[in-house]
Short mmCIF file of C-alpha atoms in Angstrom, two decimals:
data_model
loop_
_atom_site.label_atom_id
_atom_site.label_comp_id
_atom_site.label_asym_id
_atom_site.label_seq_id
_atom_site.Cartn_x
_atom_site.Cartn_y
_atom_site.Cartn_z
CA UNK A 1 -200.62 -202.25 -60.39
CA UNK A 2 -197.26 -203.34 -58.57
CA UNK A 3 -197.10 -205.07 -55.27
CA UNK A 4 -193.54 -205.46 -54.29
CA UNK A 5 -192.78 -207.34 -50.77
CA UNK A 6 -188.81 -207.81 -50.34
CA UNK A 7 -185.74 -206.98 -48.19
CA UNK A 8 -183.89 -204.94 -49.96
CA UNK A 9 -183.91 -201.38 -50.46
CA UNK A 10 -185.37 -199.36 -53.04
CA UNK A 11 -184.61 -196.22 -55.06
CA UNK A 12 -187.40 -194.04 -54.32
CA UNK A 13 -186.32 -191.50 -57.09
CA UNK A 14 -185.94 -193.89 -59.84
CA UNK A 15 -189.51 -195.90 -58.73
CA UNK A 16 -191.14 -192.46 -59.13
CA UNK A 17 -189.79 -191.86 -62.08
CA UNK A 18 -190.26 -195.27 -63.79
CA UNK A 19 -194.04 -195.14 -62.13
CA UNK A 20 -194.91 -191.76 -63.36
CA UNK A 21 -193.43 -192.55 -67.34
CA UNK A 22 -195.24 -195.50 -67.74
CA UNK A 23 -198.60 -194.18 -67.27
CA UNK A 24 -200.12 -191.81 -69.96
CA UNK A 25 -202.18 -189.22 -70.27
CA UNK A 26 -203.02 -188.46 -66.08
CA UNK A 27 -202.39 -185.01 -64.55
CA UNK A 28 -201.01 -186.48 -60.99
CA UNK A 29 -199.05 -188.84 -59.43
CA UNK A 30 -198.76 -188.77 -55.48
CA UNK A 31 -196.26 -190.64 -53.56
CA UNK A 32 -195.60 -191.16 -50.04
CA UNK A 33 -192.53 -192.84 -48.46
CA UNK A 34 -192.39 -194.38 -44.90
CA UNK A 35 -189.05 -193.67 -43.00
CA UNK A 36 -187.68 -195.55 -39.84
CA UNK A 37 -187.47 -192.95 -36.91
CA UNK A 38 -184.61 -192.49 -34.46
CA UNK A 39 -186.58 -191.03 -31.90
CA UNK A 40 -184.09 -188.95 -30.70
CA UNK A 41 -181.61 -190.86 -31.36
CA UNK A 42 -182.61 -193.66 -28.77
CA UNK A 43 -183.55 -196.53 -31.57
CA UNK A 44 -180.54 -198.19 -33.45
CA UNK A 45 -182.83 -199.54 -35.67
CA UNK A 46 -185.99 -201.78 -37.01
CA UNK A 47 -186.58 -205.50 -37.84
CA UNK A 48 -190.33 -205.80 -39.41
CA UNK A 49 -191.09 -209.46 -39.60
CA UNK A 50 -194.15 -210.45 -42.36
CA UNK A 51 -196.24 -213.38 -43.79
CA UNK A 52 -195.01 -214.51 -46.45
CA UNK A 53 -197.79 -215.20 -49.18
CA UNK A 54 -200.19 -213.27 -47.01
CA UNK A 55 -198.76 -210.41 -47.29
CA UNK A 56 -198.52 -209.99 -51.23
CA UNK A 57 -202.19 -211.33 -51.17
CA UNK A 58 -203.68 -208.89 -48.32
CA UNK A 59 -201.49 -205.63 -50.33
CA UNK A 60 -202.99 -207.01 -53.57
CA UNK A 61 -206.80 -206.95 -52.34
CA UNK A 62 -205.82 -203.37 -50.57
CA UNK A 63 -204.24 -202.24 -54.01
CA UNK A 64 -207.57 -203.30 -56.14
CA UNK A 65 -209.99 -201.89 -53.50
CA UNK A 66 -208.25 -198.49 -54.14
CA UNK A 67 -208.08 -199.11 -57.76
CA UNK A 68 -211.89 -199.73 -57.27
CA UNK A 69 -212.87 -197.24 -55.38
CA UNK A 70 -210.93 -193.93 -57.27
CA UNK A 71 -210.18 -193.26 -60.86
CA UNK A 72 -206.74 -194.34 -60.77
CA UNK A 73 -204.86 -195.41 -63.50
CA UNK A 74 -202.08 -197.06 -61.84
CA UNK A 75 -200.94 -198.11 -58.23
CA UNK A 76 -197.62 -199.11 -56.79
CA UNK A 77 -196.58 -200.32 -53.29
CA UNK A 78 -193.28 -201.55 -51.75
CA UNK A 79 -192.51 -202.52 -48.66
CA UNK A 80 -189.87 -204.16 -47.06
CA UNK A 81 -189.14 -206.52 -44.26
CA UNK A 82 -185.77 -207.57 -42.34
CA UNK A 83 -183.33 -205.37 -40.61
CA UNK A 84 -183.48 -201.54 -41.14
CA UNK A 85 -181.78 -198.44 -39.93
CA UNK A 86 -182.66 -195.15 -38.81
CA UNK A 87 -183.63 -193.10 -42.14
CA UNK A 88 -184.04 -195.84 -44.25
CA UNK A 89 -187.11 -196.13 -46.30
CA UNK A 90 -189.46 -199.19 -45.14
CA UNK A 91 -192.19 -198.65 -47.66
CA UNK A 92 -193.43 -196.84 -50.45
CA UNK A 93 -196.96 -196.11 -52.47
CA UNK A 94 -197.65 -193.99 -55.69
CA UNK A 95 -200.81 -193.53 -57.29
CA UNK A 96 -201.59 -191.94 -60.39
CA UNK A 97 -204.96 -190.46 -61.20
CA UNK A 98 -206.27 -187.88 -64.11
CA UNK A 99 -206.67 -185.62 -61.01
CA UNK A 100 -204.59 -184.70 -57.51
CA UNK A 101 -207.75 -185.61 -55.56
CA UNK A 102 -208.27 -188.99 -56.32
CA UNK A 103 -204.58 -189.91 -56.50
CA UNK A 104 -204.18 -187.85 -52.66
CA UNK A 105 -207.07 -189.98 -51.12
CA UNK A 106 -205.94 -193.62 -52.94
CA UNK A 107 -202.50 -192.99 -51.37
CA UNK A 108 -204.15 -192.21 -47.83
CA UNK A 109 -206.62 -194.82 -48.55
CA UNK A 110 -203.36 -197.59 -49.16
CA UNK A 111 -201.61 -196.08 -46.02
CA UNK A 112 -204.45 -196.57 -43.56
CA UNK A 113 -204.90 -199.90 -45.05
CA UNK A 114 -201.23 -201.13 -44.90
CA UNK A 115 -201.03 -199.55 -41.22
CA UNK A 116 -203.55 -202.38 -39.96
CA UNK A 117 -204.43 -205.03 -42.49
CA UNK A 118 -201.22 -206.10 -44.16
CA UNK A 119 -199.35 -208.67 -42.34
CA UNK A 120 -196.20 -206.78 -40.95
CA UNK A 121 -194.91 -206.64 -37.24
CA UNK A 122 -192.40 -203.98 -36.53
CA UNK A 123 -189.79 -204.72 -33.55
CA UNK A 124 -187.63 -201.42 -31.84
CA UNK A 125 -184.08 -202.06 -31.50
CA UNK A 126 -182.09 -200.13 -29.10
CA UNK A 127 -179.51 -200.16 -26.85
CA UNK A 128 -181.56 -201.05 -24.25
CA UNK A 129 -182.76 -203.91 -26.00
CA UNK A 130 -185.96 -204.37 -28.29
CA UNK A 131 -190.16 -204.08 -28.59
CA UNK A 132 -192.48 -205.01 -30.27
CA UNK A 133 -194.28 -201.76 -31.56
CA UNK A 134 -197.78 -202.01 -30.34
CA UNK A 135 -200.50 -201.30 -32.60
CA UNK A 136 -202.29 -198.24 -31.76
CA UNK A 137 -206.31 -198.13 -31.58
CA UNK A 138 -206.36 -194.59 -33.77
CA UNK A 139 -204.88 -197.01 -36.49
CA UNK A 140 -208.05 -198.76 -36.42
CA UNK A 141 -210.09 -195.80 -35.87
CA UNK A 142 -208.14 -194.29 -39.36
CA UNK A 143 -210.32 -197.29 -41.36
CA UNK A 144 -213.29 -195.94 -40.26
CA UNK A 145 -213.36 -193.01 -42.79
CA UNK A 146 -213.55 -194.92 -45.49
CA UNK B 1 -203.38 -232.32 -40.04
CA UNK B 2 -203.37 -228.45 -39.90
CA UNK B 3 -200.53 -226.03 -40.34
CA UNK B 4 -200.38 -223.66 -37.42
CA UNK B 5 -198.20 -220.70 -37.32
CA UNK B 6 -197.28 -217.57 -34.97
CA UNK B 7 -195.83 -214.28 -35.82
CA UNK B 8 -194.02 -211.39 -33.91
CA UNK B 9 -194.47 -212.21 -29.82
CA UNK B 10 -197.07 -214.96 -30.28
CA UNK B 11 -194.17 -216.96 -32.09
CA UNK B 12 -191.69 -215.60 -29.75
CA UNK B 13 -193.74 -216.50 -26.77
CA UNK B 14 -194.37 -220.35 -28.20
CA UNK B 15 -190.53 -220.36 -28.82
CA UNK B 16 -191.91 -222.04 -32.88
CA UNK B 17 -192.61 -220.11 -36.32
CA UNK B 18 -195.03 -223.26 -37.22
CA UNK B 19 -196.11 -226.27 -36.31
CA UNK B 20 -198.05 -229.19 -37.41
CA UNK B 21 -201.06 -229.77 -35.17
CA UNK B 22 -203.45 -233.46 -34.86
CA UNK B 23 -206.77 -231.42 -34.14
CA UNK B 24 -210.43 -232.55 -34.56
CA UNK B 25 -211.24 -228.36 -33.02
CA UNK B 26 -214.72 -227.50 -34.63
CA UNK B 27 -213.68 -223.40 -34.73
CA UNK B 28 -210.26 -221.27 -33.86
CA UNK B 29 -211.45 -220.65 -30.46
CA UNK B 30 -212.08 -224.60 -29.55
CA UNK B 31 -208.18 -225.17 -31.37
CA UNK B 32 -206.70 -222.08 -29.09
CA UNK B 33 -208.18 -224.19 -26.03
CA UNK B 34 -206.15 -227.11 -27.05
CA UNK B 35 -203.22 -225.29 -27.30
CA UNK B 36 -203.72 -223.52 -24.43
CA UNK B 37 -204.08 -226.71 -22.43
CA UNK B 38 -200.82 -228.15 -23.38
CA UNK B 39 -198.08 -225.90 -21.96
CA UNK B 40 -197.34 -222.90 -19.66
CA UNK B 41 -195.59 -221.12 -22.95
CA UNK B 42 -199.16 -221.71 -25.15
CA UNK B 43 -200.97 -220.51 -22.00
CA UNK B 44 -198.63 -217.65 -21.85
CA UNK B 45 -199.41 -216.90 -25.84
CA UNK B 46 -202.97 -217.08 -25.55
CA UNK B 47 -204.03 -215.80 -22.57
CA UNK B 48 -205.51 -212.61 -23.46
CA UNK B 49 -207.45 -213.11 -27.02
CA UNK B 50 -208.23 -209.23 -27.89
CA UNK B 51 -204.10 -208.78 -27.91
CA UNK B 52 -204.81 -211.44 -30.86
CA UNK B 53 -205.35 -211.69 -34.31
CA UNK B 54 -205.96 -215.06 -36.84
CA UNK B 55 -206.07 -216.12 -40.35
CA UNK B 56 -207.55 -218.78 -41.81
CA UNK B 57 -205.55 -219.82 -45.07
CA UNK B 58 -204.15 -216.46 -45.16
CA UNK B 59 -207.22 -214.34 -44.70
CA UNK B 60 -208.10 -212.69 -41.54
CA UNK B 61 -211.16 -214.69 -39.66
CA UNK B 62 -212.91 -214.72 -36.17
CA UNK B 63 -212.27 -216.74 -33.17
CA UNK B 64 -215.31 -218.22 -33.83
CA UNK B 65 -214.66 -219.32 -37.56
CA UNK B 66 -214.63 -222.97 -38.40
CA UNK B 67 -212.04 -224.93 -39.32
CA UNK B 68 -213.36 -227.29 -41.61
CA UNK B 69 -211.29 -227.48 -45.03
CA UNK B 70 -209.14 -225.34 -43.55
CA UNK B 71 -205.19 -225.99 -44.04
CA UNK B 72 -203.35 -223.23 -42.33
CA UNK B 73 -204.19 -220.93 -39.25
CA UNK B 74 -202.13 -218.09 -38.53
CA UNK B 75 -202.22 -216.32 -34.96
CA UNK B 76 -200.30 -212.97 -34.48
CA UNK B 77 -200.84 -209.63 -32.57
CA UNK B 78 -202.77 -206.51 -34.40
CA UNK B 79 -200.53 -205.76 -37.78
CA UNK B 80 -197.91 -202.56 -37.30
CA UNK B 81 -197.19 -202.07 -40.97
CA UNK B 82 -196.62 -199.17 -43.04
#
Protein backbone atom coordinates (compact mmCIF):
# COMPACT_ATOMS: atom_id res chain seq x y z
CA UNK A 1 0.00 0.00 0.00
CA UNK A 2 1.18 3.62 -1.17
CA UNK A 3 -0.20 6.82 0.14
CA UNK A 4 1.35 9.64 -1.72
CA UNK A 5 0.23 13.40 -0.66
CA UNK A 6 2.44 16.07 -2.70
CA UNK A 7 2.36 18.97 -5.22
CA UNK A 8 3.72 17.85 -7.97
CA UNK A 9 2.44 16.00 -10.79
CA UNK A 10 2.46 12.50 -11.52
CA UNK A 11 2.86 10.14 -14.49
CA UNK A 12 -0.24 8.26 -14.51
CA UNK A 13 1.13 5.77 -17.21
CA UNK A 14 4.30 4.97 -15.57
CA UNK A 15 2.40 4.65 -11.79
CA UNK A 16 0.18 2.06 -13.52
CA UNK A 17 2.71 0.39 -14.85
CA UNK A 18 5.13 0.29 -11.87
CA UNK A 19 1.77 -0.61 -9.66
CA UNK A 20 0.58 -3.38 -11.82
CA UNK A 21 4.50 -5.16 -12.13
CA UNK A 22 5.06 -5.22 -8.69
CA UNK A 23 2.22 -7.25 -7.68
CA UNK A 24 2.12 -11.01 -8.65
CA UNK A 25 -0.03 -13.43 -9.45
CA UNK A 26 -3.71 -11.14 -9.50
CA UNK A 27 -5.95 -11.09 -12.61
CA UNK A 28 -6.93 -7.14 -12.26
CA UNK A 29 -5.80 -3.96 -11.57
CA UNK A 30 -8.36 -0.94 -11.77
CA UNK A 31 -7.38 2.59 -11.79
CA UNK A 32 -9.18 5.74 -11.76
CA UNK A 33 -7.73 9.26 -12.29
CA UNK A 34 -9.38 12.57 -11.12
CA UNK A 35 -9.08 15.48 -13.70
CA UNK A 36 -9.60 19.32 -13.02
CA UNK A 37 -12.65 20.50 -15.19
CA UNK A 38 -12.88 23.65 -17.27
CA UNK A 39 -16.43 23.85 -17.20
CA UNK A 40 -16.75 25.23 -20.36
CA UNK A 41 -14.01 26.88 -20.37
CA UNK A 42 -15.09 29.38 -17.51
CA UNK A 43 -12.43 28.01 -14.70
CA UNK A 44 -8.67 28.96 -15.23
CA UNK A 45 -7.86 26.64 -12.78
CA UNK A 46 -7.75 24.86 -9.09
CA UNK A 47 -5.85 25.47 -5.79
CA UNK A 48 -6.80 22.40 -3.28
CA UNK A 49 -5.46 23.36 0.08
CA UNK A 50 -4.90 20.08 2.71
CA UNK A 51 -3.80 19.10 6.29
CA UNK A 52 -0.77 18.29 6.41
CA UNK A 53 -0.19 15.06 8.63
CA UNK A 54 -3.92 14.55 8.59
CA UNK A 55 -4.19 13.95 5.45
CA UNK A 56 -1.56 11.02 4.94
CA UNK A 57 -3.11 9.62 8.24
CA UNK A 58 -7.00 9.89 7.24
CA UNK A 59 -5.85 8.27 3.30
CA UNK A 60 -3.88 5.66 5.28
CA UNK A 61 -6.94 4.45 7.57
CA UNK A 62 -9.19 4.81 4.15
CA UNK A 63 -6.45 2.69 2.26
CA UNK A 64 -6.43 -0.24 5.11
CA UNK A 65 -10.26 -0.22 5.50
CA UNK A 66 -10.36 -1.13 1.74
CA UNK A 67 -7.51 -3.43 2.09
CA UNK A 68 -9.76 -4.89 4.91
CA UNK A 69 -12.73 -5.07 3.56
CA UNK A 70 -11.81 -6.76 -0.27
CA UNK A 71 -9.23 -9.25 -1.29
CA UNK A 72 -6.83 -6.86 -2.53
CA UNK A 73 -3.40 -7.40 -2.85
CA UNK A 74 -2.19 -3.99 -3.23
CA UNK A 75 -3.53 -0.30 -3.06
CA UNK A 76 -2.15 2.97 -4.28
CA UNK A 77 -3.39 6.60 -3.92
CA UNK A 78 -1.99 10.02 -4.95
CA UNK A 79 -3.22 13.10 -4.63
CA UNK A 80 -2.06 16.38 -4.92
CA UNK A 81 -2.48 19.80 -3.48
CA UNK A 82 -1.38 23.47 -4.68
CA UNK A 83 -2.15 25.16 -7.90
CA UNK A 84 -3.60 23.11 -10.85
CA UNK A 85 -4.84 23.65 -14.34
CA UNK A 86 -7.59 22.63 -16.40
CA UNK A 87 -6.80 18.83 -17.45
CA UNK A 88 -4.36 18.19 -15.05
CA UNK A 89 -4.61 15.14 -12.96
CA UNK A 90 -5.37 15.96 -9.09
CA UNK A 91 -5.46 12.41 -7.88
CA UNK A 92 -5.09 8.96 -8.59
CA UNK A 93 -6.07 5.26 -7.03
CA UNK A 94 -5.22 1.65 -8.31
CA UNK A 95 -6.16 -1.42 -6.76
CA UNK A 96 -5.21 -4.77 -7.57
CA UNK A 97 -7.26 -7.80 -6.69
CA UNK A 98 -7.19 -11.71 -7.96
CA UNK A 99 -10.56 -10.59 -9.48
CA UNK A 100 -12.17 -7.28 -11.45
CA UNK A 101 -14.90 -7.20 -8.78
CA UNK A 102 -13.16 -6.65 -5.80
CA UNK A 103 -10.50 -4.39 -7.32
CA UNK A 104 -13.82 -2.21 -9.16
CA UNK A 105 -15.57 -1.78 -5.70
CA UNK A 106 -12.03 -1.00 -3.52
CA UNK A 107 -11.41 1.76 -6.10
CA UNK A 108 -15.13 3.13 -5.69
CA UNK A 109 -14.88 2.33 -2.12
CA UNK A 110 -11.34 4.80 -1.92
CA UNK A 111 -13.16 7.43 -4.15
CA UNK A 112 -16.25 7.88 -2.01
CA UNK A 113 -13.99 7.92 0.89
CA UNK A 114 -11.43 10.53 -0.38
CA UNK A 115 -14.54 12.68 -1.72
CA UNK A 116 -15.57 13.39 2.07
CA UNK A 117 -13.16 12.15 4.69
CA UNK A 118 -9.70 13.12 3.56
CA UNK A 119 -8.70 16.53 4.47
CA UNK A 120 -8.68 18.48 1.07
CA UNK A 121 -10.54 21.84 0.20
CA UNK A 122 -10.78 22.63 -3.43
CA UNK A 123 -10.98 26.53 -4.42
CA UNK A 124 -12.39 27.60 -8.33
CA UNK A 125 -10.29 30.05 -9.99
CA UNK A 126 -11.65 32.09 -12.71
CA UNK A 127 -11.68 35.15 -14.24
CA UNK A 128 -14.24 36.30 -12.26
CA UNK A 129 -12.45 35.54 -9.28
CA UNK A 130 -12.52 32.32 -6.98
CA UNK A 131 -14.86 29.70 -4.65
CA UNK A 132 -14.63 27.59 -2.51
CA UNK A 133 -16.25 24.32 -4.00
CA UNK A 134 -18.98 23.42 -1.66
CA UNK A 135 -19.33 19.99 -0.58
CA UNK A 136 -22.31 18.36 -1.91
CA UNK A 137 -24.80 16.27 0.46
CA UNK A 138 -24.93 13.18 -2.33
CA UNK A 139 -21.13 13.00 -1.34
CA UNK A 140 -22.21 12.04 1.98
CA UNK A 141 -25.10 10.12 0.89
CA UNK A 142 -22.27 8.00 -1.53
CA UNK A 143 -20.81 6.59 2.16
CA UNK A 144 -23.88 5.22 2.91
CA UNK A 145 -23.52 2.13 0.61
CA UNK A 146 -20.91 0.83 2.21
CA UNK B 1 -1.94 25.74 25.69
CA UNK B 2 -3.77 24.26 22.61
CA UNK B 3 -2.92 24.50 18.96
CA UNK B 4 -5.90 25.73 17.02
CA UNK B 5 -6.05 25.77 13.35
CA UNK B 6 -8.53 26.71 10.33
CA UNK B 7 -8.59 25.52 6.82
CA UNK B 8 -10.16 26.71 3.45
CA UNK B 9 -12.84 29.80 4.41
CA UNK B 10 -12.79 29.17 8.17
CA UNK B 11 -8.98 30.25 7.97
CA UNK B 12 -9.76 32.75 5.40
CA UNK B 13 -12.57 34.18 7.39
CA UNK B 14 -10.22 34.37 10.81
CA UNK B 15 -7.58 36.02 8.47
CA UNK B 16 -4.85 32.99 10.61
CA UNK B 17 -3.77 29.30 9.48
CA UNK B 18 -3.13 28.62 13.44
CA UNK B 19 -3.02 29.94 16.49
CA UNK B 20 -2.07 29.28 19.98
CA UNK B 21 -5.07 29.52 22.30
CA UNK B 22 -4.99 29.97 26.68
CA UNK B 23 -8.32 27.85 27.09
CA UNK B 24 -9.63 26.01 30.22
CA UNK B 25 -13.04 24.96 27.41
CA UNK B 26 -14.32 21.54 28.83
CA UNK B 27 -15.50 20.35 24.95
CA UNK B 28 -15.09 21.97 21.18
CA UNK B 29 -18.38 23.55 21.45
CA UNK B 30 -17.58 25.50 24.97
CA UNK B 31 -13.83 26.53 23.03
CA UNK B 32 -15.93 27.72 19.69
CA UNK B 33 -17.92 30.03 22.30
CA UNK B 34 -14.74 31.59 23.36
CA UNK B 35 -13.70 32.25 20.13
CA UNK B 36 -16.75 33.35 19.06
CA UNK B 37 -16.88 35.92 21.83
CA UNK B 38 -13.71 37.60 20.97
CA UNK B 39 -14.11 39.20 17.53
CA UNK B 40 -16.60 40.05 14.72
CA UNK B 41 -14.16 37.87 12.20
CA UNK B 42 -14.45 34.56 14.84
CA UNK B 43 -18.18 35.39 15.02
CA UNK B 44 -18.22 35.59 11.33
CA UNK B 45 -16.29 31.94 11.17
CA UNK B 46 -18.45 30.28 13.49
CA UNK B 47 -21.68 31.36 13.15
CA UNK B 48 -23.35 28.59 11.52
CA UNK B 49 -21.82 25.14 13.07
CA UNK B 50 -23.42 22.48 10.46
CA UNK B 51 -21.23 24.53 7.58
CA UNK B 52 -18.44 23.08 10.10
CA UNK B 53 -16.28 20.37 10.59
CA UNK B 54 -13.37 19.58 13.61
CA UNK B 55 -10.57 17.39 14.49
CA UNK B 56 -9.23 16.61 17.49
CA UNK B 57 -5.38 15.74 17.07
CA UNK B 58 -6.03 15.05 13.55
CA UNK B 59 -9.06 12.84 13.74
CA UNK B 60 -12.47 14.00 13.00
CA UNK B 61 -14.61 14.54 16.47
CA UNK B 62 -17.98 16.14 17.59
CA UNK B 63 -18.76 19.51 18.83
CA UNK B 64 -19.39 17.99 21.85
CA UNK B 65 -15.98 16.07 22.30
CA UNK B 66 -13.74 16.97 25.15
CA UNK B 67 -10.74 18.52 25.12
CA UNK B 68 -8.87 17.09 27.78
CA UNK B 69 -5.26 15.80 26.64
CA UNK B 70 -6.00 17.17 23.65
CA UNK B 71 -3.10 19.23 21.74
CA UNK B 72 -4.45 20.35 18.45
CA UNK B 73 -8.07 21.19 17.17
CA UNK B 74 -8.66 21.68 13.67
CA UNK B 75 -11.94 23.50 12.35
CA UNK B 76 -12.67 23.53 8.53
CA UNK B 77 -15.79 23.25 6.23
CA UNK B 78 -17.06 19.58 4.91
CA UNK B 79 -13.80 18.02 2.93
CA UNK B 80 -14.06 18.49 -1.21
CA UNK B 81 -11.36 15.99 -2.06
CA UNK B 82 -10.93 13.59 -4.73
Amino acid sequence: MRVAVQSEAFDLGAEVSAFTAAVRGVGAVVSFTGLVRDEGGALSGMEIEHYPGMTEKAIAGIAGEAVRRWALADVLVIHRYGKLAPGEAIMMVATAAPHRGDAFAAAEYLMDYLKSRAPFWKKELSAGGEAWVAAKDADEDALKRW
Amino acid sequence: MIDVLYFAWVRERIGLPRERVETSAATVADLVQELRGREQRYEAAFADLTSLRVALDQELASFDAPLAGVREVAFFPPMTGG
